């Protein structure tokens, strides 16, 4: 069930992936999840326009190491701009480029990007085809429907026909955002409609969830999203491998984040991450209060050592 997967010649050590998470899947977090077992990790979604305009902040989202395989996620609505972005040197290190066609955030949708493309099949097809012409492996992540309509199978066929080598199907509609149980039947329909690998996304918070998803949909793999923010060791749980102590993981993530992004960013970001890691723990409310009052990484590190210890 959890095994190697070959995506157009890109061999992933397993089929349990880390989802692209806007604001969270920066390089230190992706590296940590990969070491904890994630078979493939994705950057947070990157604006193709931002890349072409030379935005330093956009380029920093694509910082990566030499580990492989790894994937970047892009978004946009202009086929020519998106192909040009795929051909840029900033994306050259990545083994796979994923196109976001599922983001439900209103400001993205209003620009005709993300899940807005589910309402424009011809444009979605042109974008995928254009990106494929860049010579990169192209995948697509999308939702099962919009505006009360569900069409996961039809869209999977569109992606495959345009040259995508993999699709990830989030089993919820745009309007559901992240609420409700994923629609297993829609993911299964997408799987049965195409020959390329189909990865299932949505509601994976444990090994049991992952097993259930694959059993009910026949998907070739699963993609873990919010659960990794609560505890990145979920990959160890799903794959049944030994998990290191959270305190040890946090200390290393904090130091790598500070070294790459600076003191101010690391303080704000790692306070948020610590709050996620404390979710559901006894006394978490008071601990979060103390965390968010921390003025620098040294204090965040001290509090984390107190809170996580060797657990």
CSV table of C-alpha atoms in Angstrom, one decimal:
chain,number,residue,atom,x,y,z
A,1,UNK,CA,0.0,0.0,0.0
A,2,UNK,CA,2.8,2.4,0.9
A,3,UNK,CA,5.5,1.8,-1.6
A,4,UNK,CA,7.7,3.3,-4.3
A,5,UNK,CA,6.1,5.2,-7.1
A,6,UNK,CA,7.4,6.1,-10.5
A,7,UNK,CA,6.2,9.3,-12.0
A,8,UNK,CA,7.4,9.6,-15.6
A,9,UNK,CA,10.8,8.3,-14.6
A,10,UNK,CA,11.0,10.2,-11.3
A,11,UNK,CA,11.2,7.5,-8.7
A,12,UNK,CA,9.9,8.5,-5.2
A,13,UNK,CA,11.0,6.3,-2.3
A,14,UNK,CA,7.3,6.0,-1.2
A,15,UNK,CA,3.9,7.3,-2.2
A,16,UNK,CA,3.2,9.5,0.9
A,17,UNK,CA,3.8,13.1,-0.1
A,18,UNK,CA,3.9,16.4,1.7
A,19,UNK,CA,1.4,18.9,0.2
A,20,UNK,CA,2.3,22.4,-0.8
A,21,UNK,CA,1.1,24.6,2.1
A,22,UNK,CA,1.1,28.4,1.5
A,23,UNK,CA,3.1,30.1,4.2
A,24,UNK,CA,4.5,26.9,5.7
A,25,UNK,CA,6.4,24.5,3.3
A,26,UNK,CA,9.6,26.5,3.2
A,27,UNK,CA,12.9,24.7,2.7
A,28,UNK,CA,13.7,23.8,6.4
A,29,UNK,CA,10.2,22.4,6.8
A,30,UNK,CA,10.3,20.4,3.5
A,31,UNK,CA,13.8,19.1,4.4
A,32,UNK,CA,12.6,17.9,7.8
A,33,UNK,CA,9.5,16.2,6.4
A,34,UNK,CA,11.7,14.4,3.7
A,35,UNK,CA,14.0,13.1,6.4
A,36,UNK,CA,11.0,11.9,8.4
A,37,UNK,CA,9.9,9.9,5.4
A,38,UNK,CA,7.9,12.0,3.0
A,39,UNK,CA,8.4,10.5,-0.5
A,40,UNK,CA,8.0,13.8,-2.2
A,41,UNK,CA,7.7,17.4,-0.9
A,42,UNK,CA,6.3,20.5,-2.6
A,43,UNK,CA,7.2,24.1,-2.2
A,44,UNK,CA,4.4,26.6,-1.3
A,45,UNK,CA,2.7,27.9,-4.4
A,46,UNK,CA,4.8,30.3,-6.3
A,47,UNK,CA,3.5,33.1,-8.6
A,48,UNK,CA,4.7,32.8,-12.1
A,49,UNK,CA,4.4,36.5,-12.6
A,50,UNK,CA,6.4,37.1,-9.5
A,51,UNK,CA,9.1,34.9,-10.8
A,52,UNK,CA,9.2,36.6,-14.2
A,53,UNK,CA,9.3,40.0,-12.5
A,54,UNK,CA,12.3,39.0,-10.5
A,55,UNK,CA,10.7,39.2,-7.1
A,56,UNK,CA,13.3,38.3,-4.5
A,57,UNK,CA,10.6,37.1,-2.1
A,58,UNK,CA,9.2,34.8,-4.7
A,59,UNK,CA,12.6,33.4,-5.6
A,60,UNK,CA,13.3,32.7,-1.9
A,61,UNK,CA,10.3,30.4,-1.8
A,62,UNK,CA,12.2,28.2,-4.2
A,63,UNK,CA,15.3,27.8,-2.1
A,64,UNK,CA,16.2,24.1,-2.0
A,65,UNK,CA,19.0,21.7,-1.5
A,66,UNK,CA,20.5,18.9,-3.6
A,67,UNK,CA,18.2,16.2,-2.3
A,68,UNK,CA,16.0,14.5,-4.8
A,69,UNK,CA,13.2,14.0,-5.8
A,70,UNK,CA,11.6,17.4,-5.0
A,71,UNK,CA,8.7,19.4,-6.5
A,72,UNK,CA,7.7,23.0,-6.9
A,73,UNK,CA,4.2,24.3,-7.2
A,74,UNK,CA,3.3,27.3,-9.4
A,75,UNK,CA,0.2,29.2,-10.1
A,76,UNK,CA,-1.0,31.7,-12.7
A,77,UNK,CA,-3.5,32.1,-15.6
A,78,UNK,CA,-1.4,33.0,-18.6
A,79,UNK,CA,-0.1,30.0,-20.6
A,80,UNK,CA,2.9,31.8,-22.0
A,81,UNK,CA,4.0,33.3,-18.7
A,82,UNK,CA,3.7,29.9,-17.0
A,83,UNK,CA,5.7,28.2,-19.6
A,84,UNK,CA,8.4,30.9,-19.4
A,85,UNK,CA,8.5,30.4,-15.6
A,86,UNK,CA,8.9,26.7,-16.0
A,87,UNK,CA,12.0,27.4,-18.1
A,88,UNK,CA,13.6,29.7,-15.6
A,89,UNK,CA,16.8,28.6,-13.8
A,90,UNK,CA,15.0,29.0,-10.4
A,91,UNK,CA,12.9,26.0,-11.3
A,92,UNK,CA,15.7,24.0,-12.9
A,93,UNK,CA,16.6,22.1,-9.7
A,94,UNK,CA,13.1,20.6,-9.3
A,95,UNK,CA,12.2,17.2,-10.6
A,96,UNK,CA,8.5,18.0,-11.0
A,97,UNK,CA,6.5,21.2,-11.5
A,98,UNK,CA,3.0,21.1,-10.1
A,99,UNK,CA,0.3,23.5,-11.3
A,100,UNK,CA,-2.1,24.7,-8.7
A,101,UNK,CA,-5.7,24.5,-9.9
A,102,UNK,CA,-7.4,24.1,-6.6
A,103,UNK,CA,-6.6,27.1,-4.4
A,104,UNK,CA,-9.9,28.4,-3.0
A,105,UNK,CA,-8.6,31.8,-1.6
A,106,UNK,CA,-10.8,34.6,-3.0
A,107,UNK,CA,-7.9,36.9,-4.1
A,108,UNK,CA,-6.4,34.0,-6.1
A,109,UNK,CA,-9.7,33.0,-7.7
A,110,UNK,CA,-10.6,36.6,-8.6
A,111,UNK,CA,-7.4,36.7,-10.7
A,112,UNK,CA,-8.5,33.7,-12.6
A,113,UNK,CA,-6.0,31.5,-10.9
A,114,UNK,CA,-6.1,28.4,-8.7
A,115,UNK,CA,-9.6,26.9,-8.6
A,116,UNK,CA,-10.9,29.5,-11.0
A,117,UNK,CA,-9.3,27.4,-13.7
A,118,UNK,CA,-11.8,24.6,-12.9
A,119,UNK,CA,-14.4,26.9,-14.5
A,120,UNK,CA,-12.5,27.3,-17.7
A,121,UNK,CA,-11.5,23.9,-19.1
A,122,UNK,CA,-10.0,25.3,-22.4
A,123,UNK,CA,-7.7,27.7,-20.5
A,124,UNK,CA,-6.7,25.0,-18.0
A,125,UNK,CA,-5.8,22.7,-20.9
A,126,UNK,CA,-3.7,25.4,-22.7
A,127,UNK,CA,-1.8,26.1,-19.5
A,128,UNK,CA,-0.9,22.5,-18.9
A,129,UNK,CA,0.1,22.0,-22.5
A,130,UNK,CA,2.2,25.1,-22.5
A,131,UNK,CA,4.0,24.1,-19.3
A,132,UNK,CA,4.6,20.6,-20.7
A,133,UNK,CA,6.4,22.2,-23.7
A,134,UNK,CA,9.0,23.5,-21.3
A,135,UNK,CA,10.4,20.0,-21.1
A,136,UNK,CA,9.7,19.7,-17.4
A,137,UNK,CA,7.6,17.0,-15.8
A,138,UNK,CA,4.2,18.6,-15.1
A,139,UNK,CA,1.5,17.6,-12.6
A,140,UNK,CA,-1.7,19.2,-11.6
A,141,UNK,CA,-3.4,19.6,-8.2
A,142,UNK,CA,-7.1,20.3,-8.3
A,143,UNK,CA,-10.4,20.0,-6.4
A,144,UNK,CA,-13.3,17.8,-7.4
A,145,UNK,CA,-15.6,20.7,-8.4
A,146,UNK,CA,-17.0,24.2,-8.0
A,147,UNK,CA,-20.4,25.8,-7.8
A,148,UNK,CA,-22.2,22.6,-6.9
A,149,UNK,CA,-20.8,20.6,-9.8
A,150,UNK,CA,-18.4,17.7,-9.4
A,151,UNK,CA,-16.2,16.6,-12.3
A,152,UNK,CA,-13.0,15.0,-11.0
A,153,UNK,CA,-12.9,12.3,-13.7
A,154,UNK,CA,-13.4,14.8,-16.6
A,155,UNK,CA,-10.7,17.1,-15.3
A,156,UNK,CA,-8.3,14.2,-14.7
A,157,UNK,CA,-8.8,13.2,-18.4
A,158,UNK,CA,-8.1,16.8,-19.4
A,159,UNK,CA,-4.9,16.9,-17.5
A,160,UNK,CA,-3.7,13.6,-18.9
A,161,UNK,CA,-4.6,14.6,-22.4
A,162,UNK,CA,-2.7,17.9,-22.1
A,163,UNK,CA,0.5,16.0,-21.0
A,164,UNK,CA,0.4,16.0,-17.2
A,165,UNK,CA,2.3,13.0,-15.8
A,166,UNK,CA,0.4,13.0,-12.4
A,167,UNK,CA,-2.7,14.5,-10.8
A,168,UNK,CA,-3.4,15.1,-7.2
A,169,UNK,CA,-7.1,15.2,-6.4
A,170,UNK,CA,-8.3,17.1,-3.3
A,171,UNK,CA,-11.5,15.4,-2.5
A,172,UNK,CA,-13.5,18.5,-1.7
A,173,UNK,CA,-15.1,21.2,-3.7
A,174,UNK,CA,-13.9,24.8,-3.7
A,175,UNK,CA,-16.9,25.8,-1.5
A,176,UNK,CA,-16.0,23.2,1.1
A,177,UNK,CA,-12.5,24.7,1.5
A,178,UNK,CA,-11.2,22.2,4.2
A,179,UNK,CA,-14.4,21.2,5.8
A,180,UNK,CA,-16.2,17.9,5.6
A,181,UNK,CA,-15.2,14.4,4.6
A,182,UNK,CA,-13.5,14.0,1.2
A,183,UNK,CA,-15.6,12.5,-1.6
A,184,UNK,CA,-14.0,9.1,-2.0
A,185,UNK,CA,-16.2,8.3,-5.0
A,186,UNK,CA,-15.0,11.4,-7.0
A,187,UNK,CA,-11.3,10.5,-6.3
A,188,UNK,CA,-12.0,6.9,-7.4
A,189,UNK,CA,-13.6,8.1,-10.6
A,190,UNK,CA,-10.6,10.2,-11.4
A,191,UNK,CA,-8.3,7.2,-10.7
A,192,UNK,CA,-10.4,5.0,-13.0
A,193,UNK,CA,-10.5,7.7,-15.8
A,194,UNK,CA,-6.7,7.9,-16.4
A,195,UNK,CA,-3.5,5.9,-16.7
A,196,UNK,CA,-1.2,8.4,-15.0
A,197,UNK,CA,-0.7,8.3,-11.2
A,198,UNK,CA,-3.5,9.7,-9.1
A,199,UNK,CA,-2.6,11.0,-5.6
A,200,UNK,CA,-5.4,11.5,-3.1
A,201,UNK,CA,-5.5,14.6,-0.8
A,202,UNK,CA,-7.8,15.6,2.0
A,203,UNK,CA,-8.5,14.3,5.5
A,204,UNK,CA,-5.2,12.4,6.0
A,205,UNK,CA,-4.4,12.7,9.7
A,206,UNK,CA,-3.2,9.2,10.6
A,207,UNK,CA,-2.0,5.9,9.1
A,208,UNK,CA,-5.6,4.6,9.3
A,209,UNK,CA,-6.8,7.6,7.3
A,210,UNK,CA,-4.2,7.0,4.6
A,211,UNK,CA,-5.0,3.3,4.4
A,212,UNK,CA,-8.7,4.1,4.2
A,213,UNK,CA,-8.2,6.6,1.5
A,214,UNK,CA,-6.2,4.2,-0.7
A,215,UNK,CA,-8.6,1.3,0.0
A,216,UNK,CA,-11.7,3.4,-0.9
A,217,UNK,CA,-10.3,5.2,-4.0
A,218,UNK,CA,-7.6,3.0,-5.4
A,219,UNK,CA,-5.3,6.0,-5.5
A,220,UNK,CA,-1.6,5.5,-6.2
A,221,UNK,CA,-0.6,7.6,-3.2
A,222,UNK,CA,-1.7,10.1,-0.6
A,223,UNK,CA,-0.8,13.7,0.1
A,224,UNK,CA,-0.6,14.9,3.7
A,225,UNK,CA,-1.4,18.6,4.4
A,226,UNK,CA,-2.5,20.1,7.7
A,227,UNK,CA,-1.6,17.0,9.7
A,228,UNK,CA,2.1,17.7,8.9
A,229,UNK,CA,1.8,21.1,10.4
A,230,UNK,CA,0.5,19.6,13.6
A,231,UNK,CA,3.2,17.0,13.8
A,232,UNK,CA,5.6,16.3,10.9
A,233,UNK,CA,6.3,12.9,12.4
A,234,UNK,CA,3.0,11.8,10.8
A,235,UNK,CA,5.2,10.5,8.0
A,236,UNK,CA,6.9,8.2,10.5
A,237,UNK,CA,3.5,7.0,11.7
A,238,UNK,CA,2.2,6.2,8.3
A,239,UNK,CA,5.3,4.5,7.1
A,240,UNK,CA,6.0,2.8,10.5
A,241,UNK,CA,9.5,4.1,11.0
A,242,UNK,CA,11.1,5.4,14.2
A,243,UNK,CA,10.3,9.0,15.0
A,244,UNK,CA,12.8,11.4,16.6
A,245,UNK,CA,11.9,13.6,19.6
A,246,UNK,CA,9.9,16.7,18.8
A,247,UNK,CA,12.3,18.8,20.9
A,248,UNK,CA,15.2,17.7,18.7
A,249,UNK,CA,13.3,18.4,15.5
A,250,UNK,CA,12.1,21.8,16.6
A,251,UNK,CA,15.6,23.0,17.6
A,252,UNK,CA,17.1,22.1,14.3
A,253,UNK,CA,14.1,23.6,12.3
A,254,UNK,CA,14.5,26.8,14.3
A,255,UNK,CA,18.2,27.1,13.6
A,256,UNK,CA,17.9,26.3,9.9
A,257,UNK,CA,15.0,28.8,9.6
A,258,UNK,CA,17.0,31.5,11.3
A,259,UNK,CA,20.0,30.9,9.2
A,260,UNK,CA,18.1,31.0,5.9
A,261,UNK,CA,15.5,33.7,6.6
A,262,UNK,CA,16.9,35.8,9.5
A,263,UNK,CA,16.1,36.4,13.1
A,264,UNK,CA,12.8,38.3,12.7
A,265,UNK,CA,11.2,35.9,10.3
A,266,UNK,CA,12.4,32.9,12.2
A,267,UNK,CA,10.9,34.3,15.5
A,268,UNK,CA,7.5,34.8,14.0
A,269,UNK,CA,7.4,31.7,11.9
A,270,UNK,CA,8.7,29.3,14.6
A,271,UNK,CA,6.3,30.7,17.2
A,272,UNK,CA,3.5,29.7,14.8
A,273,UNK,CA,5.0,26.3,14.2
A,274,UNK,CA,5.4,25.6,18.0
A,275,UNK,CA,1.8,26.6,18.5
A,276,UNK,CA,0.8,24.0,15.9
A,277,UNK,CA,3.0,21.3,17.4
A,278,UNK,CA,1.4,22.0,20.8
A,279,UNK,CA,-2.2,21.6,19.5
A,280,UNK,CA,-4.2,19.3,21.7
A,281,UNK,CA,-1.5,19.1,24.4
A,282,UNK,CA,-2.3,19.7,28.0
A,283,UNK,CA,-1.8,23.4,29.0
A,284,UNK,CA,-1.3,24.4,25.4
A,285,UNK,CA,-3.3,27.7,25.7
A,286,UNK,CA,-0.9,29.1,28.4
A,287,UNK,CA,2.1,27.8,26.6
A,288,UNK,CA,1.0,29.4,23.3
A,289,UNK,CA,0.5,32.7,25.2
A,290,UNK,CA,4.1,32.6,26.5
A,291,UNK,CA,5.4,31.6,23.0
A,292,UNK,CA,3.7,34.5,21.2
A,293,UNK,CA,5.3,36.9,23.8
A,294,UNK,CA,8.8,35.6,22.9
A,295,UNK,CA,10.9,38.4,21.5
A,296,UNK,CA,13.6,36.4,19.7
A,297,UNK,CA,14.7,33.0,18.6
A,298,UNK,CA,16.7,32.4,21.7
A,299,UNK,CA,13.6,32.8,23.9
A,300,UNK,CA,11.6,30.6,21.4
A,301,UNK,CA,14.3,28.0,21.7
A,302,UNK,CA,14.3,28.1,25.5
A,303,UNK,CA,10.5,27.8,25.7
A,304,UNK,CA,10.4,25.0,23.1
A,305,UNK,CA,13.0,23.0,25.2
A,306,UNK,CA,10.8,23.5,28.2
A,307,UNK,CA,7.6,22.5,26.4
A,308,UNK,CA,8.8,19.6,24.3
A,309,UNK,CA,11.7,18.3,26.3
A,310,UNK,CA,12.7,15.0,24.9
A,311,UNK,CA,9.3,14.0,23.6
